[in-house]
Coordinates of C-alpha atoms in Angstrom, one line a residue:
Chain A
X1 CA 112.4 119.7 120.5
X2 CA 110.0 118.0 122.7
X3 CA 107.2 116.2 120.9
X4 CA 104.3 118.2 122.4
X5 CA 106.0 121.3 120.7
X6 CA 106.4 119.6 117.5
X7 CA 102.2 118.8 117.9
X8 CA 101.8 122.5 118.5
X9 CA 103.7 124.0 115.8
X10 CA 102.1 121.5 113.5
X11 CA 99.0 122.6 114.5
X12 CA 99.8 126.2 114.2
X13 CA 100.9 125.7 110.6
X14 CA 97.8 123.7 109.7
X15 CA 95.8 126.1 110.5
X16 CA 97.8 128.6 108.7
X17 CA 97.0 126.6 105.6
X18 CA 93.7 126.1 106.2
X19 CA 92.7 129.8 106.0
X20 CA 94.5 130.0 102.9
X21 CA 92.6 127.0 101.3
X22 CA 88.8 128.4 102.6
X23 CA 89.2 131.5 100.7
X24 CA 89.2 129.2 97.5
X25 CA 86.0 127.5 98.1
X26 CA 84.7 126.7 94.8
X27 CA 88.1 124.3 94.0
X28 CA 87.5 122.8 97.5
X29 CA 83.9 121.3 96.7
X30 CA 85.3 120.9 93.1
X31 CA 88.2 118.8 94.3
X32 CA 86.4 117.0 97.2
X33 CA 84.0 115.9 95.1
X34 CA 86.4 114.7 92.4
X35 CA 88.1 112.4 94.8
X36 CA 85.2 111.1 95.7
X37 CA 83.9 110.5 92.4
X38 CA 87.1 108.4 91.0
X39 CA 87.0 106.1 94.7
X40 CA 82.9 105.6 93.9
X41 CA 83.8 104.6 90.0
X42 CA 86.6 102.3 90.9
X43 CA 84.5 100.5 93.6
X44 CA 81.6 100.5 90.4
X45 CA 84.5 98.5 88.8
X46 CA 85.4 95.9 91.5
X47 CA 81.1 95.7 91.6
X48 CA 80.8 95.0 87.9
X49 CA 83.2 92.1 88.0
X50 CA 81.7 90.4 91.2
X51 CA 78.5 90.9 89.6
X52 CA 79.9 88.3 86.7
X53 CA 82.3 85.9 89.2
X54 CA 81.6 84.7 92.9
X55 CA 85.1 85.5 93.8
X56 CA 89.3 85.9 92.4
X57 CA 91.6 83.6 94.3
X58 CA 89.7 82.8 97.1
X59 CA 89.0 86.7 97.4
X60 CA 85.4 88.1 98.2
X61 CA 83.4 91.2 97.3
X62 CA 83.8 92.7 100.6
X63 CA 87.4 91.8 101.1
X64 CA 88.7 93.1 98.0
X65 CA 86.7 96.5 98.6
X66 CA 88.6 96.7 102.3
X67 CA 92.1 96.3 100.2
X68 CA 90.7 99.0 97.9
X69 CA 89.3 101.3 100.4
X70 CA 92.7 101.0 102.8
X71 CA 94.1 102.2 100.0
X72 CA 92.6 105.3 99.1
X73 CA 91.9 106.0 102.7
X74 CA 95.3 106.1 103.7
X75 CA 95.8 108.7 100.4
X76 CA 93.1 110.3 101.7
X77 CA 95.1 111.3 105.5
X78 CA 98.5 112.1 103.6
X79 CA 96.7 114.6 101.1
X80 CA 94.5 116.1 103.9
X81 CA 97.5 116.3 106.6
X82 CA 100.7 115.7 104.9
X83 CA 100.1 117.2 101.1
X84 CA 103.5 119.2 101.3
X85 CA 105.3 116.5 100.5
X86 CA 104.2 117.1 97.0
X87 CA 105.2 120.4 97.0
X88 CA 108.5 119.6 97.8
X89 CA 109.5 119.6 94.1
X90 CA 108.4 123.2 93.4
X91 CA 109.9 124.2 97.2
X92 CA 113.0 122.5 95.6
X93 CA 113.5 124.0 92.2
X94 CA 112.0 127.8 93.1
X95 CA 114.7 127.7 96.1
X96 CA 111.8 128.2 98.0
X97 CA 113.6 126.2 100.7
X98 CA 115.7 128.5 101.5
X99 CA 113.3 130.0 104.1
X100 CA 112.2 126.8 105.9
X101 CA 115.8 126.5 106.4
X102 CA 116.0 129.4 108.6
X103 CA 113.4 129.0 111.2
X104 CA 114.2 126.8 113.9
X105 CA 111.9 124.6 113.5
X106 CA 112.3 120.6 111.9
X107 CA 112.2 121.2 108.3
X108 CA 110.2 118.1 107.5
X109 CA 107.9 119.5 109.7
X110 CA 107.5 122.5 107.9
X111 CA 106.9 120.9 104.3
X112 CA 104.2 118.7 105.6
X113 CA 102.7 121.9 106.2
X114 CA 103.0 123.6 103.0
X115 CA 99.6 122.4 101.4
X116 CA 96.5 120.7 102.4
X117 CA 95.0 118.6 99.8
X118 CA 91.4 119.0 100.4
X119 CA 90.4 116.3 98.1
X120 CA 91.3 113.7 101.1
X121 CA 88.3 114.4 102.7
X122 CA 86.3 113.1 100.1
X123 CA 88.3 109.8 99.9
X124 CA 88.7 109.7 103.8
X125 CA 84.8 109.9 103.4
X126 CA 84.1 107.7 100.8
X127 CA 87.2 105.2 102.0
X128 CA 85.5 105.3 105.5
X129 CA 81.9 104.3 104.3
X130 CA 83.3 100.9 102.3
X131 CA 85.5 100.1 105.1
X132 CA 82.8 100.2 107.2
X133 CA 80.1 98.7 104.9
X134 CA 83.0 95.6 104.2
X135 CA 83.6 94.8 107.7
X136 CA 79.6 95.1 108.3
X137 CA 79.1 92.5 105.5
X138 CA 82.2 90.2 106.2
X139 CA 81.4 87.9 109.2
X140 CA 83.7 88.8 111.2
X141 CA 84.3 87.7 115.5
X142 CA 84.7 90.6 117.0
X143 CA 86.7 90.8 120.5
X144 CA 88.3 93.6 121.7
X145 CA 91.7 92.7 121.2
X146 CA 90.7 92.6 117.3
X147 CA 89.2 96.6 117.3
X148 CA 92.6 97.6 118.9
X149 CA 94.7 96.1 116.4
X150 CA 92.6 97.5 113.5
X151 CA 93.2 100.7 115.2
X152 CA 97.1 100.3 115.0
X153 CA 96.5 98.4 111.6
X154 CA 95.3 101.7 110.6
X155 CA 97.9 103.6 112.1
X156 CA 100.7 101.9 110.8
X157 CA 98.7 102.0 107.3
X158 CA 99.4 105.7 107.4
X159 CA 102.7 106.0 108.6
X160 CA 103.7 103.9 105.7
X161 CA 102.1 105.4 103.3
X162 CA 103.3 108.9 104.2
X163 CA 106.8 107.8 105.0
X164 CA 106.5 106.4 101.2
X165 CA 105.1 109.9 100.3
X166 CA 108.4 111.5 101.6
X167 CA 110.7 109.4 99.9
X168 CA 109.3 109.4 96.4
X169 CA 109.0 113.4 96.7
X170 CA 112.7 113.6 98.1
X171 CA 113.6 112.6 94.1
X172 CA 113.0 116.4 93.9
X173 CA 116.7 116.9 95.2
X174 CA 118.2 114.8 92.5
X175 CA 116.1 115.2 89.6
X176 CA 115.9 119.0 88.8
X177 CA 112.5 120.0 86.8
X178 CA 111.1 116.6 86.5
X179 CA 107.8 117.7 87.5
X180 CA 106.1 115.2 89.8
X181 CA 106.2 113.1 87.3
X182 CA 108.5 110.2 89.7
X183 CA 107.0 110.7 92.8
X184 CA 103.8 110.1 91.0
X185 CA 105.1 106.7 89.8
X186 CA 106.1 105.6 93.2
X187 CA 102.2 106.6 94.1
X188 CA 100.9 104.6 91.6
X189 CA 102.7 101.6 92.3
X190 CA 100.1 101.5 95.0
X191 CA 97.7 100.1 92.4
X192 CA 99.3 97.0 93.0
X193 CA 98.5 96.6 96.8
X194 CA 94.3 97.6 95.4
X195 CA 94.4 94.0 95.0
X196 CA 95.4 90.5 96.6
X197 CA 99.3 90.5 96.7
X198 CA 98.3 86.7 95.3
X199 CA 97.2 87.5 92.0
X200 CA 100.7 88.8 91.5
X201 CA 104.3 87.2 90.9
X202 CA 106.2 86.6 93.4
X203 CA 108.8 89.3 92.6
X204 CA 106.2 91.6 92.6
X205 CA 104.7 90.7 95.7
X206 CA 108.7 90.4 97.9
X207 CA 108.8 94.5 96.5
X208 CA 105.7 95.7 97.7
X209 CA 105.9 93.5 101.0
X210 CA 109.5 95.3 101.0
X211 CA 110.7 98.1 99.2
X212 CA 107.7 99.7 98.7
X213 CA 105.5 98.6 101.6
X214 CA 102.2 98.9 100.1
X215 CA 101.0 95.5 100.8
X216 CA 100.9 96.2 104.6
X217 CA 98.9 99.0 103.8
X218 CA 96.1 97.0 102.3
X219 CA 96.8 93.1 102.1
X220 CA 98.5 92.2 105.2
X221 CA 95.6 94.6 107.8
X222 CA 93.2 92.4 105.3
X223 CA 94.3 88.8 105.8
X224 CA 94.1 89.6 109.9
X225 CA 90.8 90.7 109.7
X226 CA 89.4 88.3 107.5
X227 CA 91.2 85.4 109.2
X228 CA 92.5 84.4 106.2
X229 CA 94.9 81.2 107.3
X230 CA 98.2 80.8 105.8
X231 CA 99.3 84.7 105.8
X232 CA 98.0 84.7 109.8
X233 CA 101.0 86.5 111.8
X234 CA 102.3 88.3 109.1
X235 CA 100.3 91.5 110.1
X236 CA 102.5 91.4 113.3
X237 CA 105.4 92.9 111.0
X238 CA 103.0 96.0 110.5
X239 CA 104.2 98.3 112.9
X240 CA 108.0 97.2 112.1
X241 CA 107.5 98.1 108.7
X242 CA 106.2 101.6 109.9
X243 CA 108.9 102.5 111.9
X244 CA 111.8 101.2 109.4
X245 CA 109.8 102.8 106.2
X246 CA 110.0 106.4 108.4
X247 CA 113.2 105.8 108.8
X248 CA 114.2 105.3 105.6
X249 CA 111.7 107.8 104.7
X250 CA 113.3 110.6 107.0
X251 CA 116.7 109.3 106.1
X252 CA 116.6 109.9 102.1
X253 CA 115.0 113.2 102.9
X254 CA 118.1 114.5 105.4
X255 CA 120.4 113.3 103.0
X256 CA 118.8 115.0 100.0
X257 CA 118.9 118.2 101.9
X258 CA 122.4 117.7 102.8
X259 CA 122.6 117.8 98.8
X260 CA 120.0 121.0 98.2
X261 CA 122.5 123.8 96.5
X262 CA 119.7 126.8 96.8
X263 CA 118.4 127.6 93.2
X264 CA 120.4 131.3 93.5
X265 CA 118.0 134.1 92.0
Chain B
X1 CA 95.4 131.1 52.2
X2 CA 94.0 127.7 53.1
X3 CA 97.6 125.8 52.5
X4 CA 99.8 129.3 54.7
X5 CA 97.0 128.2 57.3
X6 CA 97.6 124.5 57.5
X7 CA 101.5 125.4 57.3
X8 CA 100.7 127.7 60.8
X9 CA 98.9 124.8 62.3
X10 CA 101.9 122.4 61.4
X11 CA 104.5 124.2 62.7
X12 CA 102.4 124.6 66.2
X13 CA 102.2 120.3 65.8
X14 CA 106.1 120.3 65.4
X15 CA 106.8 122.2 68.3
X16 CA 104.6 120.4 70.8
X17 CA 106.2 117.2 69.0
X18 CA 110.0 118.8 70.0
X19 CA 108.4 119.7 73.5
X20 CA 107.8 116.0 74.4
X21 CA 111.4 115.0 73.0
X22 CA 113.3 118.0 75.4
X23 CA 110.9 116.5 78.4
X24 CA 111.9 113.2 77.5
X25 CA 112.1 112.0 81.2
X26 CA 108.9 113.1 82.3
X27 CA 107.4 111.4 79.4
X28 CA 109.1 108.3 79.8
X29 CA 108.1 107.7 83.8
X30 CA 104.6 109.0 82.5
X31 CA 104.7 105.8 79.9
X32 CA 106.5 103.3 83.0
X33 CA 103.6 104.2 85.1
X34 CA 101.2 103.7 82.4
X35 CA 102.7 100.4 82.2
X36 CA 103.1 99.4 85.8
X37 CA 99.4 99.7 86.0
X38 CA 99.3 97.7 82.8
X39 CA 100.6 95.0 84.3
X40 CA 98.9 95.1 87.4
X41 CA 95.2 95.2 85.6
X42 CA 97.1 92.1 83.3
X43 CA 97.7 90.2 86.9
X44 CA 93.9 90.9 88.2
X45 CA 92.4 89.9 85.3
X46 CA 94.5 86.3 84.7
X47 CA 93.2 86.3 88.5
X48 CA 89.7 86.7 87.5
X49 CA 89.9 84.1 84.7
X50 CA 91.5 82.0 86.7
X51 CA 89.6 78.7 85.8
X52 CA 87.5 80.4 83.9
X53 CA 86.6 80.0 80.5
X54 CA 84.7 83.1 79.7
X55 CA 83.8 85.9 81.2
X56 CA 81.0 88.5 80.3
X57 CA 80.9 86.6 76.9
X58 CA 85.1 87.2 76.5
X59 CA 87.6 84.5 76.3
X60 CA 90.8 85.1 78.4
X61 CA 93.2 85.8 74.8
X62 CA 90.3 88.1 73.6
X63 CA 90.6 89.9 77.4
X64 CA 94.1 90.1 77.1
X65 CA 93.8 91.7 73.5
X66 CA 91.4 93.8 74.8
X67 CA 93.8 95.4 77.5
X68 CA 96.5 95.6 75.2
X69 CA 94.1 97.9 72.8
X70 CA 93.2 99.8 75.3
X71 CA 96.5 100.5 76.3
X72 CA 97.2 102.0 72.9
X73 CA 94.1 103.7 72.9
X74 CA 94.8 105.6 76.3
X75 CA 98.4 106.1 75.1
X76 CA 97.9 108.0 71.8
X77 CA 96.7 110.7 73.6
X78 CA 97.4 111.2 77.2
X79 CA 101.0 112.9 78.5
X80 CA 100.6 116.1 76.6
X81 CA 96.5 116.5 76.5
X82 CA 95.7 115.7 80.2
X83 CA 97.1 118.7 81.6
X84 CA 98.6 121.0 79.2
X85 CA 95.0 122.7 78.0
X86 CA 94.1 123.6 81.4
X87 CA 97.2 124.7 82.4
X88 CA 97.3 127.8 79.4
X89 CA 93.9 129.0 81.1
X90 CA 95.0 128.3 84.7
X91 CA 98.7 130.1 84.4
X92 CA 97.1 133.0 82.3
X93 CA 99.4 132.4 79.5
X94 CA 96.2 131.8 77.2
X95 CA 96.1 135.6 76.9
X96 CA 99.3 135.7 75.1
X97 CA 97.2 133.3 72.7
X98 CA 94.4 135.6 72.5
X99 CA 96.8 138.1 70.7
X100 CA 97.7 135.8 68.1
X101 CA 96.5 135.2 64.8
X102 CA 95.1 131.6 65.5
X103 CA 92.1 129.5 66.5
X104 CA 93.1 128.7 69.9
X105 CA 91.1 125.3 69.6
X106 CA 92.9 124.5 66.0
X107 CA 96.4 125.2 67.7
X108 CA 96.0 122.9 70.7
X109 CA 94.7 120.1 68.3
X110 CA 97.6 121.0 66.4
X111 CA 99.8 120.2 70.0
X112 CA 97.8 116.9 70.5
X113 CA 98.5 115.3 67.4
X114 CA 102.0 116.6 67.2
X115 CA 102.8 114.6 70.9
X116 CA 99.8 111.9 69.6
X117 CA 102.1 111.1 66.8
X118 CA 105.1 110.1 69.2
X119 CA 103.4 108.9 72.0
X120 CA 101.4 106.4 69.6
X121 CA 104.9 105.7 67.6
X122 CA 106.4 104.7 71.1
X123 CA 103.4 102.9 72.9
X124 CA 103.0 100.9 69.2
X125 CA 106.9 99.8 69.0
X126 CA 106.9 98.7 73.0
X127 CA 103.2 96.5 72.6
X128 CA 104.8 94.5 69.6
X129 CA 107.5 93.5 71.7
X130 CA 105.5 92.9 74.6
X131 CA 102.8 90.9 72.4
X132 CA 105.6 88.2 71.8
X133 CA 105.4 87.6 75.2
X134 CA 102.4 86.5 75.9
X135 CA 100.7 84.2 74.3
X136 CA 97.5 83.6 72.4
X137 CA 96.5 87.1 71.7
X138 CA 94.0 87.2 69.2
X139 CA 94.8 89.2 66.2
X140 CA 92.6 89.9 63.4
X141 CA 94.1 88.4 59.6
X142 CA 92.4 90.8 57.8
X143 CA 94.1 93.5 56.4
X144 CA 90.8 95.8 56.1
X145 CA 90.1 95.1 59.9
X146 CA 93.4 97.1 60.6
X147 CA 92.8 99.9 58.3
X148 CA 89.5 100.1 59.7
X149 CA 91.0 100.3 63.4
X150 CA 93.7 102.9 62.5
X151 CA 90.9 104.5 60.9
X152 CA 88.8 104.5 64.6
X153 CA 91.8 105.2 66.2
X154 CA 92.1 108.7 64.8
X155 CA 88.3 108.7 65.7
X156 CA 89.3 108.5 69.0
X157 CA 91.7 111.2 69.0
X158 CA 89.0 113.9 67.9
X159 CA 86.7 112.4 70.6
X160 CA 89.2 112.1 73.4
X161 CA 90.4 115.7 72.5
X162 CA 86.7 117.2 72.1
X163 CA 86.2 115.9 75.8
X164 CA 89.8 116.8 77.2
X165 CA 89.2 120.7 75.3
X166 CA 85.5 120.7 76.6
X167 CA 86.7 120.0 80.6
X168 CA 89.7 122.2 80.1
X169 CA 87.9 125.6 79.5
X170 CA 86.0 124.7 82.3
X171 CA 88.8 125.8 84.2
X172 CA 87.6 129.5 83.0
X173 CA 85.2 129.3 85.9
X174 CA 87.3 127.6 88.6
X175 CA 90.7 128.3 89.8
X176 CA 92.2 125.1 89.7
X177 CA 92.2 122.4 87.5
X178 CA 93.2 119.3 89.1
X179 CA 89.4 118.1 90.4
X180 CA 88.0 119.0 87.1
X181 CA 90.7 116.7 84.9
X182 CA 90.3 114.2 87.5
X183 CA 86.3 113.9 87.3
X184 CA 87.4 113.9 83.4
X185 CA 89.6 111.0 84.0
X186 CA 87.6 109.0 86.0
X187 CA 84.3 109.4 84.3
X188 CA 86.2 108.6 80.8
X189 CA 88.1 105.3 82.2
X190 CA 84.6 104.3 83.7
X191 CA 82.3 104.8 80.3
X192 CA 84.5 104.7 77.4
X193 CA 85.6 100.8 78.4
X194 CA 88.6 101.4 79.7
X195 CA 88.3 99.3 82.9
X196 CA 86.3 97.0 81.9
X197 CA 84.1 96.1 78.9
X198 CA 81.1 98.0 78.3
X199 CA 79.4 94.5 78.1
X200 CA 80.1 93.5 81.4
X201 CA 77.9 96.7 83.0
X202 CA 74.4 95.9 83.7
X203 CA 72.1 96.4 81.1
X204 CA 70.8 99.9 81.7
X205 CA 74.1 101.4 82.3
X206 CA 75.7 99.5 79.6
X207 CA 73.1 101.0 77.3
X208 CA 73.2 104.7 78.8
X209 CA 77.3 104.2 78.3
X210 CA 77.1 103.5 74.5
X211 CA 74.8 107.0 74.0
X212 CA 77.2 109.0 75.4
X213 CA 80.5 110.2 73.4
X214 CA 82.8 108.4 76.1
X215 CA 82.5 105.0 74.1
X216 CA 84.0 106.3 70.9
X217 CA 87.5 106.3 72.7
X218 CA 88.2 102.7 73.4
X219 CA 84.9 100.6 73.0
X220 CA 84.7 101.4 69.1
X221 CA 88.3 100.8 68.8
X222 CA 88.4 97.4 70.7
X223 CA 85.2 95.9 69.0
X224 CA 87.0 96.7 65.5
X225 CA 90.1 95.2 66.6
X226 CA 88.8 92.1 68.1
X227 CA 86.3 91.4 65.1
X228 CA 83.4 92.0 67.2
X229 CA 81.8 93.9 64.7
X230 CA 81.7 93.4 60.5
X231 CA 83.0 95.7 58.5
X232 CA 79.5 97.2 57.8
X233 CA 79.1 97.9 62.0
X234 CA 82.8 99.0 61.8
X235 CA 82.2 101.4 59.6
X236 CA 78.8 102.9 61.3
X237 CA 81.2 102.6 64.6
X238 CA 83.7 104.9 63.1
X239 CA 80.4 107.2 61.6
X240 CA 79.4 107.5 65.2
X241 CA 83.1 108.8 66.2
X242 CA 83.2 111.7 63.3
X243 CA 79.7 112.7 64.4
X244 CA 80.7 113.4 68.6
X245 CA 84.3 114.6 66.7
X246 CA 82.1 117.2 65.2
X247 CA 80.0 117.9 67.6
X248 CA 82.0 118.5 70.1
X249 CA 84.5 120.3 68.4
X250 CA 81.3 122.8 67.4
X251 CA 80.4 122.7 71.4
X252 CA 84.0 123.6 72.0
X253 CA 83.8 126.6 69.5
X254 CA 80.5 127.5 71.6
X255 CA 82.1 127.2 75.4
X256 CA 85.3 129.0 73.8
X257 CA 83.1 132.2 72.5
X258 CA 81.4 132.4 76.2
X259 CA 84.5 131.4 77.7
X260 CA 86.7 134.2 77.0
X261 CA 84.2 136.9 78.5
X262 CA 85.1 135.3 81.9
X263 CA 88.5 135.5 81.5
X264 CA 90.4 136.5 84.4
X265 CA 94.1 137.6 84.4
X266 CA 95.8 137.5 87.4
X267 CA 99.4 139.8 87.4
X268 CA 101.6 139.7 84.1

């Protein structure tokens, strides 16, 4: 299947989806808002502190906000364009699999499209203003070369992040009836990457530099654009990273479907 | 009658407790998650103090008391009570509750201390073996201060439930329940002291936050513990948690008589 297909049908779907979600409008200002809300308190907490101490570790206001923001911004694009990942649990235990299986179309394809999570737009929002109002306040040299590699920063930021997505949600194939409850451990593990990877251990910083990639979500992209010296390069592994986390990610998935036994109703 | 009531109401408690045990693994990545981000909010704030010697008037062993209260306080009431209230009115199945012979608002404080009871037990046992661990944590030697801060704590359970109970029939008027509980959550880490000390807010907000019923959940409990306030300030502290307890326990019985005329089944 050629790529431009895959774009197509993914488009198709979405928009699918999308009709679905607009009949429920009330939940989708409801949820927006909420996202928005939690991002805007958290940045109140990050405010309150600075407002007692100049900096932690050598990190600024603005710089800590970017970390912060990367985060939730990159939450933001899997919940508004890949939110079936989460679904895979309930696709999982209802058997509802079953029928993706028989179209001929990629089946990872198909769960990204199973849900949209409206709320991302209000942390894409929200995400998108502090971003914007950290790299305003952060004197930064800008040069060409540097907006292109934010761009692919970026990029790679959600590739990770999704490809993360996938893999905690492919638990659904070997834990029956958990819930979400693991998936949702794997996602907050990104708590950790909110901050400087340097406030932590360094155990804890090797497994979100590795096995969970977090920190080139938020830390690495941070300490290019901030020019902070002794962590200079390391962003270069960011689109490595990417490609082996979807790897992985896409991996874990075909082998838990090799493993799906339908539910049988 | 009174005592066949309470015996009703007791049973609903046990169940909910047996609930949590048959969920076990839910719970316990719930409680790992909870203590991931423990230990993450631990690493930012030894960052923070970082050659520091106070911060917003609090020394680094009184912070690190602080998170570990708070901790307990968020745990004593959380896997169970989050969701669970506004998933009966979501999924319908509160109409099978309308039948019965029960207070619906009785019953699911019933549930909530029935899980509180564990989830408190557990989160208790694993911050004693974590408080070895670090050092320098400042405990009160007073036996009255901790009788006084089990005491709030169960002040905070009315609170925390109130709130959770108050956002959950909510739900009546939307469809879906996950923006409402997250507003909840946020809003209740922000003002209760959960993230931070109410004392480090500015003034204004720091003054608007201790009106509101949000404080009674962590703030009273942590000033109690950490001997910020005497017994006699202690005690007002814990007269300010039975008042919101009340009142929004009466607000609840209000929004639950209104409630129910919007009730809308969908299918069977």
């Amino acid at each position: 299947m050629t790529l431009s297909r895959m774009f197509y049908l993914y488009k198709r779907l979405y928009i699918q989806q999308l009709k679905a979600i607009l009949e429920y409008n009330k939940d989708f200002y409801i949820l927006m808002c909420s996202a928005a809300l939690t991002q805007v308190l958290g940045f109140v907490f990050l405010w309150v502190i600075y407002d007692r101490i100049p900096d932690i570790n050598g990190w600024q206001f603005w710089e800590v906000t970017f970390m912060y923001a990367m985060i939730f911004l990159t939450e933001g694009m899997g919940s508004l364009f890949f939110e079936g990942t989460w679904r895979l649990g309930r696709l999982v235990n209802q058997g509802e699999l079953d029928r993706y299986l028989l179209r001929p179309v990629p089946v990872v394809l198909q769960v990204f499209c199973t849900g949209i999570g409206i709320n991302g737009l209000g942390n894409l929002l929200i995400g998108g203003v502090i971003i914007w109002q950290s790299l305003v306040h952060s004197h930064i040299q800008w040069s060409f070369a540097k907006v292109v590699i934010l761009i692919l920063l970026l990029l790679t930021a959600v590739i990770i992040r999704v490809s993360i997505n996938l893999a905690g949600n492919s638990a659904a194939f070997w834990i029956r009836n958990a819930g979400n409850a693991f998936p949702l451990m794997v996602h907050n593990l990104a708590d950790l990457a909110k901050y400087p990877v340097t406030l932590f251990p360094q155990a804890v910083r090797v497994f979100i530099s590795t096995v969970l990639p977090y920190a080139f979500i938020s830390f690495y992209p941070a300490t290019y654009i901030f020019g902070k010296s002794g962590w200079s390069g390391w962003w270069m592994l960011a689109p490595v990273v990417a490609a082996g986390s979807a790897a992985a990610a896409y991996g874990i998935f075909r082998y838990g479907l090799s493993k799906y036994e339908s539910t049988g109703n | 009658m009174p005592v066949v009531k309470l015996k009703k109401y007791r049973s609903i408690a046990n169940r909910s407790l047996q609930n949590v045990l048959s969920y076990r693994f839910s719970y316990v990545v719930t409680f790992l998650s909870n203590a991931i981000n423990l230990l993450a909010v631990y690493f930012l704030w030894a960052g923070i103090y970082g050659g520091r010697e106070t911060v917003g008037g609090y020394t680094w062993d009184q912070m690190k008391t602080y998170l570990l209260v708070t901790f307990l306080a968020n745990s004593v009431l959380s896997w169970y009570s989050e969701t669970a209230i506004s998933g009966k009115i979501l999924d319908g199945s509160v109409a099978v509750d309308l039948l019965k012979p029960i207070d619906f608002q009785t019953a699911r404080f019933s549930e909530t201390l029935g899980t509180s009871l564990l989830e408190g037990g557990i989160s208790t046992i694993i911050l004693v073996i974590f408080s070895f661990f670090i050092s320098g944590l400042a405990l009160p030697h007073s036996a009255l201060v901790y009788v006084l801060f089990a005491l709030s704590l169960l002040g905070a359970i009315a609170v925390k439930f109130g709130v959770v109970y108050l956002a959950a029939l909510l739900c009546f008027w939307s469809t879906g329940s996950m923006g409402i509980v997250w507003t909840r959550i946020a809003l209740t880490n922000l003002l209760s002291g959960a993230l931070v000390p109410l004392a480090f807010f500015p003034g204004w907000l720091e003054r608007t936050a201790l009106l509101l019923p949000f404080q009674s959940i962590i703030h009273t409990p942590t000033m109690i513990f950490l001997e910020q306030a005497g017994t006699l300030e202690s005690l007002k502290l814990i007269g300010i948690q039975c008042f919101w307890g009340a009142a929004l326990w009466i607000a609840g019985k209000f929004m639950w008589n209104w409630a129910v005329r919007q009730v809308t089944i969908h299918g069977g």
